CSV table of C-alpha atoms and ligand atoms in Angstrom, one decimal:
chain,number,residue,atom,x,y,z
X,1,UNK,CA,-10.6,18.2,-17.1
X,2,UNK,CA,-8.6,15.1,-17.9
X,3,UNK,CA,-8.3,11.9,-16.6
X,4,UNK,CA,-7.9,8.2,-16.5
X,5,UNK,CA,-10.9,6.6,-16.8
X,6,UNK,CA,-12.2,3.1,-16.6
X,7,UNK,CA,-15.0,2.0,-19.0
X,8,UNK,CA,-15.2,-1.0,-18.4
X,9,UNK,CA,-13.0,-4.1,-16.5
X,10,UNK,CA,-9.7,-5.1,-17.6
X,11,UNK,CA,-5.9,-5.2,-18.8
X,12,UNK,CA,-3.9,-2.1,-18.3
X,13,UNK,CA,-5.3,-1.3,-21.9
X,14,UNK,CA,-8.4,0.0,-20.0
X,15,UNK,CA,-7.2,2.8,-18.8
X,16,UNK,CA,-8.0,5.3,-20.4
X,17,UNK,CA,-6.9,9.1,-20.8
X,18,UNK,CA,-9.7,11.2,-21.9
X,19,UNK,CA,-11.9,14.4,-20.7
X,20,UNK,CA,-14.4,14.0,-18.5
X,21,UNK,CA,-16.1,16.2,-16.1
X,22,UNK,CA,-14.8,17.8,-13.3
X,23,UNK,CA,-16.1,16.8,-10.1
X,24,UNK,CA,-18.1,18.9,-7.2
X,25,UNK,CA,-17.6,18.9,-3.9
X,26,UNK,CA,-20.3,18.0,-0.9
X,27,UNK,CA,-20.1,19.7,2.2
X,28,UNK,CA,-18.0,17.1,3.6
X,29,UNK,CA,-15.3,17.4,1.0
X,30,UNK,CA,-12.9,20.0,-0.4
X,31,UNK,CA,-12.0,19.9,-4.2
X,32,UNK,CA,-8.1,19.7,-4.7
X,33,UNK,CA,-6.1,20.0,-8.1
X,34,UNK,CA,-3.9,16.9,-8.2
X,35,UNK,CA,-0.1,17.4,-8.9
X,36,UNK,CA,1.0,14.0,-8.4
X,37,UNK,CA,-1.4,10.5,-7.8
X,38,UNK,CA,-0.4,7.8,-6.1
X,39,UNK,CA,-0.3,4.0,-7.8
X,40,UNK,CA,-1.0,1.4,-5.8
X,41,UNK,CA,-1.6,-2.6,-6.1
X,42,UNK,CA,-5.6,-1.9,-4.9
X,43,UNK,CA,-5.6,0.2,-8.2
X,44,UNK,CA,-5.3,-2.9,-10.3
X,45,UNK,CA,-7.7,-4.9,-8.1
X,46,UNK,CA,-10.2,-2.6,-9.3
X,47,UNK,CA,-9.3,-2.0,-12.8
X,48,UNK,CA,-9.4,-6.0,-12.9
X,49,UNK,CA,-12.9,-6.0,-11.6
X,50,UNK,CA,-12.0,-8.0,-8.9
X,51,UNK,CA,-13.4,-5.0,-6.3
X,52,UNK,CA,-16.3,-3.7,-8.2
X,53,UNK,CA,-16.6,0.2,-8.8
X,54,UNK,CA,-20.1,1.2,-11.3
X,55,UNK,CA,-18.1,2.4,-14.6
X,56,UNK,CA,-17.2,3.9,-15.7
X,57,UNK,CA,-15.1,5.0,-13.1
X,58,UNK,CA,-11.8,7.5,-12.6
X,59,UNK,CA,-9.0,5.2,-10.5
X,60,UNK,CA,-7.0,5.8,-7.9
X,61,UNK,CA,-6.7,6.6,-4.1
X,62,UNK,CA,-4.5,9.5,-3.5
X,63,UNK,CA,-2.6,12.3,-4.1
X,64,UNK,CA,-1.1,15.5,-3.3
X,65,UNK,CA,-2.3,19.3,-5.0
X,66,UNK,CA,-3.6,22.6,-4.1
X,67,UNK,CA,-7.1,23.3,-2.7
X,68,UNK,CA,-9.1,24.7,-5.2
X,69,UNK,CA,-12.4,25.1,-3.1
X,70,UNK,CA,-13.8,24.3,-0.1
X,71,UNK,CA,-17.5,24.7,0.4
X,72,UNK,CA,-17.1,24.8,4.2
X,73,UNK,CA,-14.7,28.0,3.6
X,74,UNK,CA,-12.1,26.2,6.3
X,75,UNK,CA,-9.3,25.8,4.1
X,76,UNK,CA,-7.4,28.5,1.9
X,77,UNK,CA,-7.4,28.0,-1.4
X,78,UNK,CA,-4.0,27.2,-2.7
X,79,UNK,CA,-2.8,25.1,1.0
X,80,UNK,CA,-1.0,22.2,-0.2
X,81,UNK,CA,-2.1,18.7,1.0
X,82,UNK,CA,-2.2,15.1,0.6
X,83,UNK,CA,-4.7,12.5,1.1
X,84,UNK,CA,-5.7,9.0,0.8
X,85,UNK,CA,-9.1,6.6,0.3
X,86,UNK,CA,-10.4,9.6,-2.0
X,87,UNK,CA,-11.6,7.4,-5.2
X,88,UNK,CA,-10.8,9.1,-8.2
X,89,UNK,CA,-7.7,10.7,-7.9
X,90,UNK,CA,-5.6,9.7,-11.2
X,91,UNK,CA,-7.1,13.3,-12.5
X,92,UNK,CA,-6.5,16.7,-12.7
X,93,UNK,CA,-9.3,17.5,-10.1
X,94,UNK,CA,-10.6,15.2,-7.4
X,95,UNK,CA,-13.1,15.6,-4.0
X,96,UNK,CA,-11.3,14.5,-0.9
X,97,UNK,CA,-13.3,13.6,2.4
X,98,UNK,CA,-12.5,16.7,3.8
X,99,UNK,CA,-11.3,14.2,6.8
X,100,UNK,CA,-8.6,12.4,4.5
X,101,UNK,CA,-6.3,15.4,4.4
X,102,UNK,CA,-3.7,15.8,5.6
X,103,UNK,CA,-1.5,19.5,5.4
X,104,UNK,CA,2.2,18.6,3.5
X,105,UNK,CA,5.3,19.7,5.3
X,106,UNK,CA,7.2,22.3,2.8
X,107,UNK,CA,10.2,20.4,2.8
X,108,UNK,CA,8.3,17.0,1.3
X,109,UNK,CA,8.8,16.3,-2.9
X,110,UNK,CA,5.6,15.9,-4.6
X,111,UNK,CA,6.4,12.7,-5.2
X,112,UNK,CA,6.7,11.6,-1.4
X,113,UNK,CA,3.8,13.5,-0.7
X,114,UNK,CA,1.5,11.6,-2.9
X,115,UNK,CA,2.7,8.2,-2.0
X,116,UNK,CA,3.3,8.3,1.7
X,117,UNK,CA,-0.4,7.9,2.9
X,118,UNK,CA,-1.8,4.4,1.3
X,119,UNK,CA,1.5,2.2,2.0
X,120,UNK,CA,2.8,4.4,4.9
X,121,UNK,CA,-0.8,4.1,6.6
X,122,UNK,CA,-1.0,0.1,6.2
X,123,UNK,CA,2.3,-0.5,7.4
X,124,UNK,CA,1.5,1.2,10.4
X,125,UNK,CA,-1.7,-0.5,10.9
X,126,UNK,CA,0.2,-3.9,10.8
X,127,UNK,CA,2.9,-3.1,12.6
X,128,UNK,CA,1.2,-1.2,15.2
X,129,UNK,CA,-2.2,-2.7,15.4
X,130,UNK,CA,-2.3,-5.9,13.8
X,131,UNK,CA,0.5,-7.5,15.7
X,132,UNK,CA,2.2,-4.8,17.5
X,133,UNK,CA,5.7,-5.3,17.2
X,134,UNK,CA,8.6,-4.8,19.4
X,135,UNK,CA,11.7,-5.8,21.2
X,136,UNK,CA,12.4,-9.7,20.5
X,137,UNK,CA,9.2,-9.9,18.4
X,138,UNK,CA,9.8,-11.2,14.6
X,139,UNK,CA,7.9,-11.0,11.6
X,140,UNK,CA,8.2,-12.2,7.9
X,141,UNK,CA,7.2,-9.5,5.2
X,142,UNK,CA,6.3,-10.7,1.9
X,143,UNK,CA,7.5,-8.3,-1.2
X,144,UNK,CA,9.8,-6.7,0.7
X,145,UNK,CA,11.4,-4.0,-1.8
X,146,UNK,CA,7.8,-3.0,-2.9
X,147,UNK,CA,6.2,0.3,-1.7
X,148,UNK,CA,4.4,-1.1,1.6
X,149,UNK,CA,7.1,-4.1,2.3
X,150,UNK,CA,9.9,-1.1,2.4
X,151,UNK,CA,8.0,0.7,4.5
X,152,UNK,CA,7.0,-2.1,6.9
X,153,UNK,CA,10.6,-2.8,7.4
X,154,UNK,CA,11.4,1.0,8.2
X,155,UNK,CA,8.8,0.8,10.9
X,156,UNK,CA,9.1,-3.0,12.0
X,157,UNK,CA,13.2,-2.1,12.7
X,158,UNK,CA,12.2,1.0,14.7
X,159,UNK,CA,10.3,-1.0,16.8
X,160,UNK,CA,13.0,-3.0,17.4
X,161,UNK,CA,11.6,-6.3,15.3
X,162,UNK,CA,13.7,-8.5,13.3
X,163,UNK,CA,12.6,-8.6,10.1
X,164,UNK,CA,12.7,-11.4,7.9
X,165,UNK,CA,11.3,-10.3,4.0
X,166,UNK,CA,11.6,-11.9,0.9
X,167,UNK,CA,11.7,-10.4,-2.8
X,168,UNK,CA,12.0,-11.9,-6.9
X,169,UNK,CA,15.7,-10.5,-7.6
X,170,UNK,CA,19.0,-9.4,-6.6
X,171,UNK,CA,18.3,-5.6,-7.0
X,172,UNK,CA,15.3,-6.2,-4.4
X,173,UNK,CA,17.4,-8.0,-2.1
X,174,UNK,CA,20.1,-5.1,-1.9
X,175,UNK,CA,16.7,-2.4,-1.2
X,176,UNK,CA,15.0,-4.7,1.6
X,177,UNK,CA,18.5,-5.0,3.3
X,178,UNK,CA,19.4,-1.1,2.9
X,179,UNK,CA,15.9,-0.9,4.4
X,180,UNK,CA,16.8,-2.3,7.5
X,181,UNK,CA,15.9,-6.0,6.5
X,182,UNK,CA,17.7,-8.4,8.8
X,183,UNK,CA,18.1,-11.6,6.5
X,184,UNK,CA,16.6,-11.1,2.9
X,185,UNK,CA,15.1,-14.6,1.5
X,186,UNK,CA,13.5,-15.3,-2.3
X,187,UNK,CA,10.4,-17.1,-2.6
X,188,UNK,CA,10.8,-21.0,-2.6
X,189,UNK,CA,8.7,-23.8,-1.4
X,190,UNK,CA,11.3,-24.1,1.4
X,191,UNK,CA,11.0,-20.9,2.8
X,192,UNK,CA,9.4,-21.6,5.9
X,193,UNK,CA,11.9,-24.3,6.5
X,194,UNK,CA,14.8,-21.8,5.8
X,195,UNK,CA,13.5,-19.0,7.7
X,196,UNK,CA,13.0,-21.0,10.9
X,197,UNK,CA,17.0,-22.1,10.1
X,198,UNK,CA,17.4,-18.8,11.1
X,199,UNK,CA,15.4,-18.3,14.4
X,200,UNK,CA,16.1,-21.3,15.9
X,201,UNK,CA,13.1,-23.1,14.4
X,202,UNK,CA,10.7,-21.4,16.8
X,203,UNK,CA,8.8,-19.8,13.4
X,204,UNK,CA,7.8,-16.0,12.9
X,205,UNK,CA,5.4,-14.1,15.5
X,206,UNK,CA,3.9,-12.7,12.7
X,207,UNK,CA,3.8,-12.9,9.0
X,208,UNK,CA,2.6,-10.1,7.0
X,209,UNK,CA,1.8,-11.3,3.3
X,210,UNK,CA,0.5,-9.1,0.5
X,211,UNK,CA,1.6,-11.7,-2.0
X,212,UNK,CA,-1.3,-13.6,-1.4
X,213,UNK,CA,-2.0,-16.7,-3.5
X,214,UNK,CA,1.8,-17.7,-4.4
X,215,UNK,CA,2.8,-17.2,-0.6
X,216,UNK,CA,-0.1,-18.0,1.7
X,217,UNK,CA,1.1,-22.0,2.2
X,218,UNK,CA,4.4,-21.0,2.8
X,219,UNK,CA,3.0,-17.9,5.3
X,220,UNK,CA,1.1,-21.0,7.3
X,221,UNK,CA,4.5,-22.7,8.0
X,222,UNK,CA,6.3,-20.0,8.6
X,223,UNK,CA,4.2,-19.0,11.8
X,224,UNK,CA,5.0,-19.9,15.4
X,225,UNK,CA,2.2,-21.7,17.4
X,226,UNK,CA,-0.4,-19.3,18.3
X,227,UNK,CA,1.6,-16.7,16.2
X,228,UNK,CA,-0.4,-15.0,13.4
X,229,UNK,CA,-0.8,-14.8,9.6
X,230,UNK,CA,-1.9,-11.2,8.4
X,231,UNK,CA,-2.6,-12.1,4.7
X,232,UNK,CA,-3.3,-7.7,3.5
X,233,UNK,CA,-2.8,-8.6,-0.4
X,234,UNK,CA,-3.1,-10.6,-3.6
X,235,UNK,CA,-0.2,-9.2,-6.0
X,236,UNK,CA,0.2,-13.1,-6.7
X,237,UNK,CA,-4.0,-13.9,-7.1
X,238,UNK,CA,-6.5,-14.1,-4.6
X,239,UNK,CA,-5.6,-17.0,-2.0
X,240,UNK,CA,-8.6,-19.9,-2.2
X,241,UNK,CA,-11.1,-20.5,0.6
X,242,UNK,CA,-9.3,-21.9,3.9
X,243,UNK,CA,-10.5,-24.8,5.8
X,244,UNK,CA,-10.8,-23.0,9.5
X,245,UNK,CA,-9.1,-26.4,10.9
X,246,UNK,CA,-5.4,-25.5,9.4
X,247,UNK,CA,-5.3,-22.5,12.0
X,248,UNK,CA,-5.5,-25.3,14.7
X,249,UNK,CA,-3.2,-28.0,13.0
X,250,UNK,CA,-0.6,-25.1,12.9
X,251,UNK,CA,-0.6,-24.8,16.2
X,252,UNK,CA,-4.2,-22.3,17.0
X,253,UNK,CA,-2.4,-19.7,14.8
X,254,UNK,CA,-4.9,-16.7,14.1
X,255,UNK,CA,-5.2,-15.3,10.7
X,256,UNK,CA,-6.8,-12.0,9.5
X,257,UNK,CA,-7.2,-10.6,6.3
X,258,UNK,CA,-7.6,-6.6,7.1
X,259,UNK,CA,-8.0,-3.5,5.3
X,260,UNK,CA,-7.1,-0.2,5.6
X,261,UNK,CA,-10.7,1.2,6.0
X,262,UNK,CA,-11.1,-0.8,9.0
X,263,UNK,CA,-8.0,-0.2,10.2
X,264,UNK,CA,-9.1,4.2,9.6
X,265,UNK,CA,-12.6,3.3,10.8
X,266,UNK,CA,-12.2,4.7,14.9
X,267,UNK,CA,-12.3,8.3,15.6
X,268,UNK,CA,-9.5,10.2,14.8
X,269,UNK,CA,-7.6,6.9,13.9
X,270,UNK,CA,-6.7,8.0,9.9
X,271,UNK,CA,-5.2,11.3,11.7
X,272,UNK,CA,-3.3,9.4,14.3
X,273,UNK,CA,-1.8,7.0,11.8
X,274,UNK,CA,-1.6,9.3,8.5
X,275,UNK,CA,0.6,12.3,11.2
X,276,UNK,CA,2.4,9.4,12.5
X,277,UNK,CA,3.8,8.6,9.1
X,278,UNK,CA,4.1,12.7,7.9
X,279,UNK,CA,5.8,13.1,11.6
X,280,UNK,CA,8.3,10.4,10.7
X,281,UNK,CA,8.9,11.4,7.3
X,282,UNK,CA,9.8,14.7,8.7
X,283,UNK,CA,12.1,13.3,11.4
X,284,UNK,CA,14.1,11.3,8.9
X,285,UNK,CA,13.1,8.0,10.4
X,286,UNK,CA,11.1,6.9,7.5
X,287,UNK,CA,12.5,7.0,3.6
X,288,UNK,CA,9.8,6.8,0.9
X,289,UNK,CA,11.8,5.6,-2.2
X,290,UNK,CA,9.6,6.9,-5.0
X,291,UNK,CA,11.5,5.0,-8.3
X,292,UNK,CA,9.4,6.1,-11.1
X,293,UNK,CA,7.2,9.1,-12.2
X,294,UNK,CA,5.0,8.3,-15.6
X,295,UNK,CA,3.0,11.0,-16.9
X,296,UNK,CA,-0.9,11.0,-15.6
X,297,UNK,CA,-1.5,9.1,-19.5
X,298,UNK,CA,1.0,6.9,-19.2
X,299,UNK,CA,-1.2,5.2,-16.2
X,300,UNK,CA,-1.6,1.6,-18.5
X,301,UNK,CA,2.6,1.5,-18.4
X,302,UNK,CA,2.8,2.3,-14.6
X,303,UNK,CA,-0.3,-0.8,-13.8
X,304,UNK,CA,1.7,-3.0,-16.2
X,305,UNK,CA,5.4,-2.7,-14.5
X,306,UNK,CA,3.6,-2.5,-11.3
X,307,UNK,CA,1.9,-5.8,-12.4
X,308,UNK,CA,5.1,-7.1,-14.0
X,309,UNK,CA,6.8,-7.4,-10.8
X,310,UNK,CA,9.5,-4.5,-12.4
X,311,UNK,CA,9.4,-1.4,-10.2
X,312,UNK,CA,10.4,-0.9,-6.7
X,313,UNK,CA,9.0,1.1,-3.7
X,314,UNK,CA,6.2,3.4,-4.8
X,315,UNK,CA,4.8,4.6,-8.1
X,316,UNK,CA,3.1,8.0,-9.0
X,317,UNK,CA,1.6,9.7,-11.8
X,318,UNK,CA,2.5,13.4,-12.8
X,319,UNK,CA,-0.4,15.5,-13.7
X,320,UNK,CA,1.5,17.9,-15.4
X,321,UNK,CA,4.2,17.3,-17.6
P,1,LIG,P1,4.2,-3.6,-4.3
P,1,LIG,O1,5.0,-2.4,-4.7
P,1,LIG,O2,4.5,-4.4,-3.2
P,1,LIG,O3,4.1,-4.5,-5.6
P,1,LIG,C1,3.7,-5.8,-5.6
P,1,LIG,C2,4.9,-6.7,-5.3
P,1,LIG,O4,4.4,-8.0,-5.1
P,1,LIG,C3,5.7,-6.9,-6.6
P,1,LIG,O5,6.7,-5.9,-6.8
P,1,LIG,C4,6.4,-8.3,-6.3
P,1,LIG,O6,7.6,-8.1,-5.6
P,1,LIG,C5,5.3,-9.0,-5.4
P,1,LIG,N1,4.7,-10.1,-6.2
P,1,LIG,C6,4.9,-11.4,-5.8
P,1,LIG,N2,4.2,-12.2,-6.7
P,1,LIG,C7,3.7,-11.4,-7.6
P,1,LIG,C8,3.0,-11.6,-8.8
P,1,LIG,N3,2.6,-12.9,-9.2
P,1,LIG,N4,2.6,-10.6,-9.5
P,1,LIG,C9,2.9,-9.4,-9.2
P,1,LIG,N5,3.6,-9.0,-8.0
P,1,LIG,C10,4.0,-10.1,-7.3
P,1,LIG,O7,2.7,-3.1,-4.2
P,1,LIG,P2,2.0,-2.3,-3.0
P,1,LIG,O8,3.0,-1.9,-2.0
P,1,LIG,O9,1.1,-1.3,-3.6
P,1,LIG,O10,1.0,-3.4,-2.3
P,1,LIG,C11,1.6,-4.6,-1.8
P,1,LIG,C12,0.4,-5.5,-1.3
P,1,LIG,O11,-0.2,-4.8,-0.2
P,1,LIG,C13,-0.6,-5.7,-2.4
P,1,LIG,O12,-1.1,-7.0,-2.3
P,1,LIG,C14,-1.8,-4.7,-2.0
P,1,LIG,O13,-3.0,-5.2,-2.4
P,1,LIG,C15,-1.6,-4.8,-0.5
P,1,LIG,N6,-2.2,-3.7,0.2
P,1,LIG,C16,-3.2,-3.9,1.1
P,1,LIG,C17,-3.7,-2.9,1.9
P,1,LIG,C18,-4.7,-3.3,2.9
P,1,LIG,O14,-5.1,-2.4,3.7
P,1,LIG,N7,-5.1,-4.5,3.0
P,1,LIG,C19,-3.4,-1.5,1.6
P,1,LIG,C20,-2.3,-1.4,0.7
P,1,LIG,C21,-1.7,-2.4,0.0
P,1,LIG,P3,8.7,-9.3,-5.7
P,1,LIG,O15,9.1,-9.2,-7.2
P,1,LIG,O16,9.8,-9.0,-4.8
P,1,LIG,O17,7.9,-10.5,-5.4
């Protein structure tokens, strides 16, 4: 089969498009043909070496395709699904923990399908389990016309949040507002200062930053006294080690740095969150905004606009063109 592979860590460059082996199933998983993978910012991480994978390695988390064979004999061949935190999926064939499936409505595009898991997941977990937000509750999300910041304001304005988000450019200003966004801001060392302008200096509840090293100063200030900083990313760099005694001289804020395996880790918890986000797909109540589709080999241009700060909600990659 083909595939992107990774032979070693790097650029975009390293991506590779070449035959390799199709995988085989354990027990525990069901092999799927991939229509259309999912690109997300954790895909660079480990392209860049900064999580480590043994090369070389095929990228990528998830997906949607057709069951080609499950050694259980539980699902049909040919059911349609999606899944997530299955390593390997920019291919033509991949092996998905049989529990990271999920069944795809009819109605849902490939495209939608093979995005909505990762990003729609997290932004559940943070809006609904790292600080669960509601009525008169406020948050700041950083990157907020990329694929999890859009998402996050869907879900943080069905809770009934106000949602502060900043972005890099005019055309991301008009998506986090059509999102739901209640005042859009763009990054500045003053941005603390002028989002507090707009809550009556109290500060955020809850900051959720995926921006990492370019934000996290600004994420500190931002936060109300015993408020908290959820730092999930590192699109700008990794944020250097904190001295623990800035949580208390912000006024005993908390700050977490989770992931979304922990955040899957409980029984039944990826099902609860993954049919939560299919559910509300379904209802209307959650708009994936898929804005590009590059072939499966063009996976080195899809990392590098990702990277370069050009696209906008979520990527994928077409198997078959
Ligand atoms: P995005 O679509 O949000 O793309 C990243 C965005 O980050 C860019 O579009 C850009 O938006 C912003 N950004 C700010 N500074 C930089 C920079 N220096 N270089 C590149 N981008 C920058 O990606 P995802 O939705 O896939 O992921 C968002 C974040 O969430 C990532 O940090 C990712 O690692 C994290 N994440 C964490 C998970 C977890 O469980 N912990 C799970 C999923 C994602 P703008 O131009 O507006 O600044």
């Amino acid at each position: 089969m083909f595939a992107i592979q990774v032979s070693r860590p790097g650029g975009p460059e390293v991506l590779e498009y070449v035959e390799v082996n199709a995988p085989t199933p354990t027990d525990d998983q069901v092999l799927v043909a991939v229509d259309v993978a999912g690109v997300n910012y954790i895909d660079t991480y480990y392209r860049e070496g900064i999580y480590h994978a043994k090369t070389p390695f095929v990228p990528g988390f998830e997906g949607t395709g057709r069951v080609l064979k499950d050694p259980r004999g539980e699902i049909a061949e040919g059911t349609k699904v999606a899944w997530d935190q299955s390593f390997g999926s920019y291919a033509e064939q991949v092996c998905v923990d049989r529990n990271r499936l999920v069944a795809v409505p009819d109605d849902f595009s490939d495209e939608v399908a093979a995005s909505m898991l990762l990003q729609g997941i997290t932004a559940h977990y943070l809006t609904h389990g790292v600080y669960q937000l509601g009525e008169g509750a406020s948050c700041l999300i950083t990157a907020g016309a990329g694929g999890v910041g859009l998402i996050a304001t869907q879900m943080a304005k069905t809770l009934g949040a106000t949602v502060y988000t900043v972005v890099s450019s005019d055309e991301k200003e008009q998506l986090s507002y059509d999102a739901g966004a209640d005042q859009v801001f763009r990054y500045s060392e003053g941005l603390a200062e002028e989002v507090r302008r707009f809550n009556g200096g109290r500060g955020v509840d809850v900051v959720y930053d995926g921006v990492g090293k370019a934000t996290f100063q600004e994420s500190l200030e931002v936060v109300r006294p015993r408020g908290t900083v959820c730092l999930f990313g590192a699109a700008s760099g990794p944020v250097p080690p904190v001295d623990p005694q800035v949580l208390n001289t912000h006024g005993s804020i908390f700050l977490t740095r989770p992931s979304i395996g922990a955040w899957t880790s409980q029984e039944g918890e990826f099902q609860m969150r993954a049919q939560a986000v299919v559910q509300a797909v379904a209802d209307g109540h959650l708009t994936f905004r898929v804005a590009a589709s590059y072939p499966l080999k063009d996976a080195a241009q899809a990392h590098r606009d990702l990277q370069d700060r050009k696209t906008t909600g979520s990527i994928v990659l077409r198997v078959h063109d």
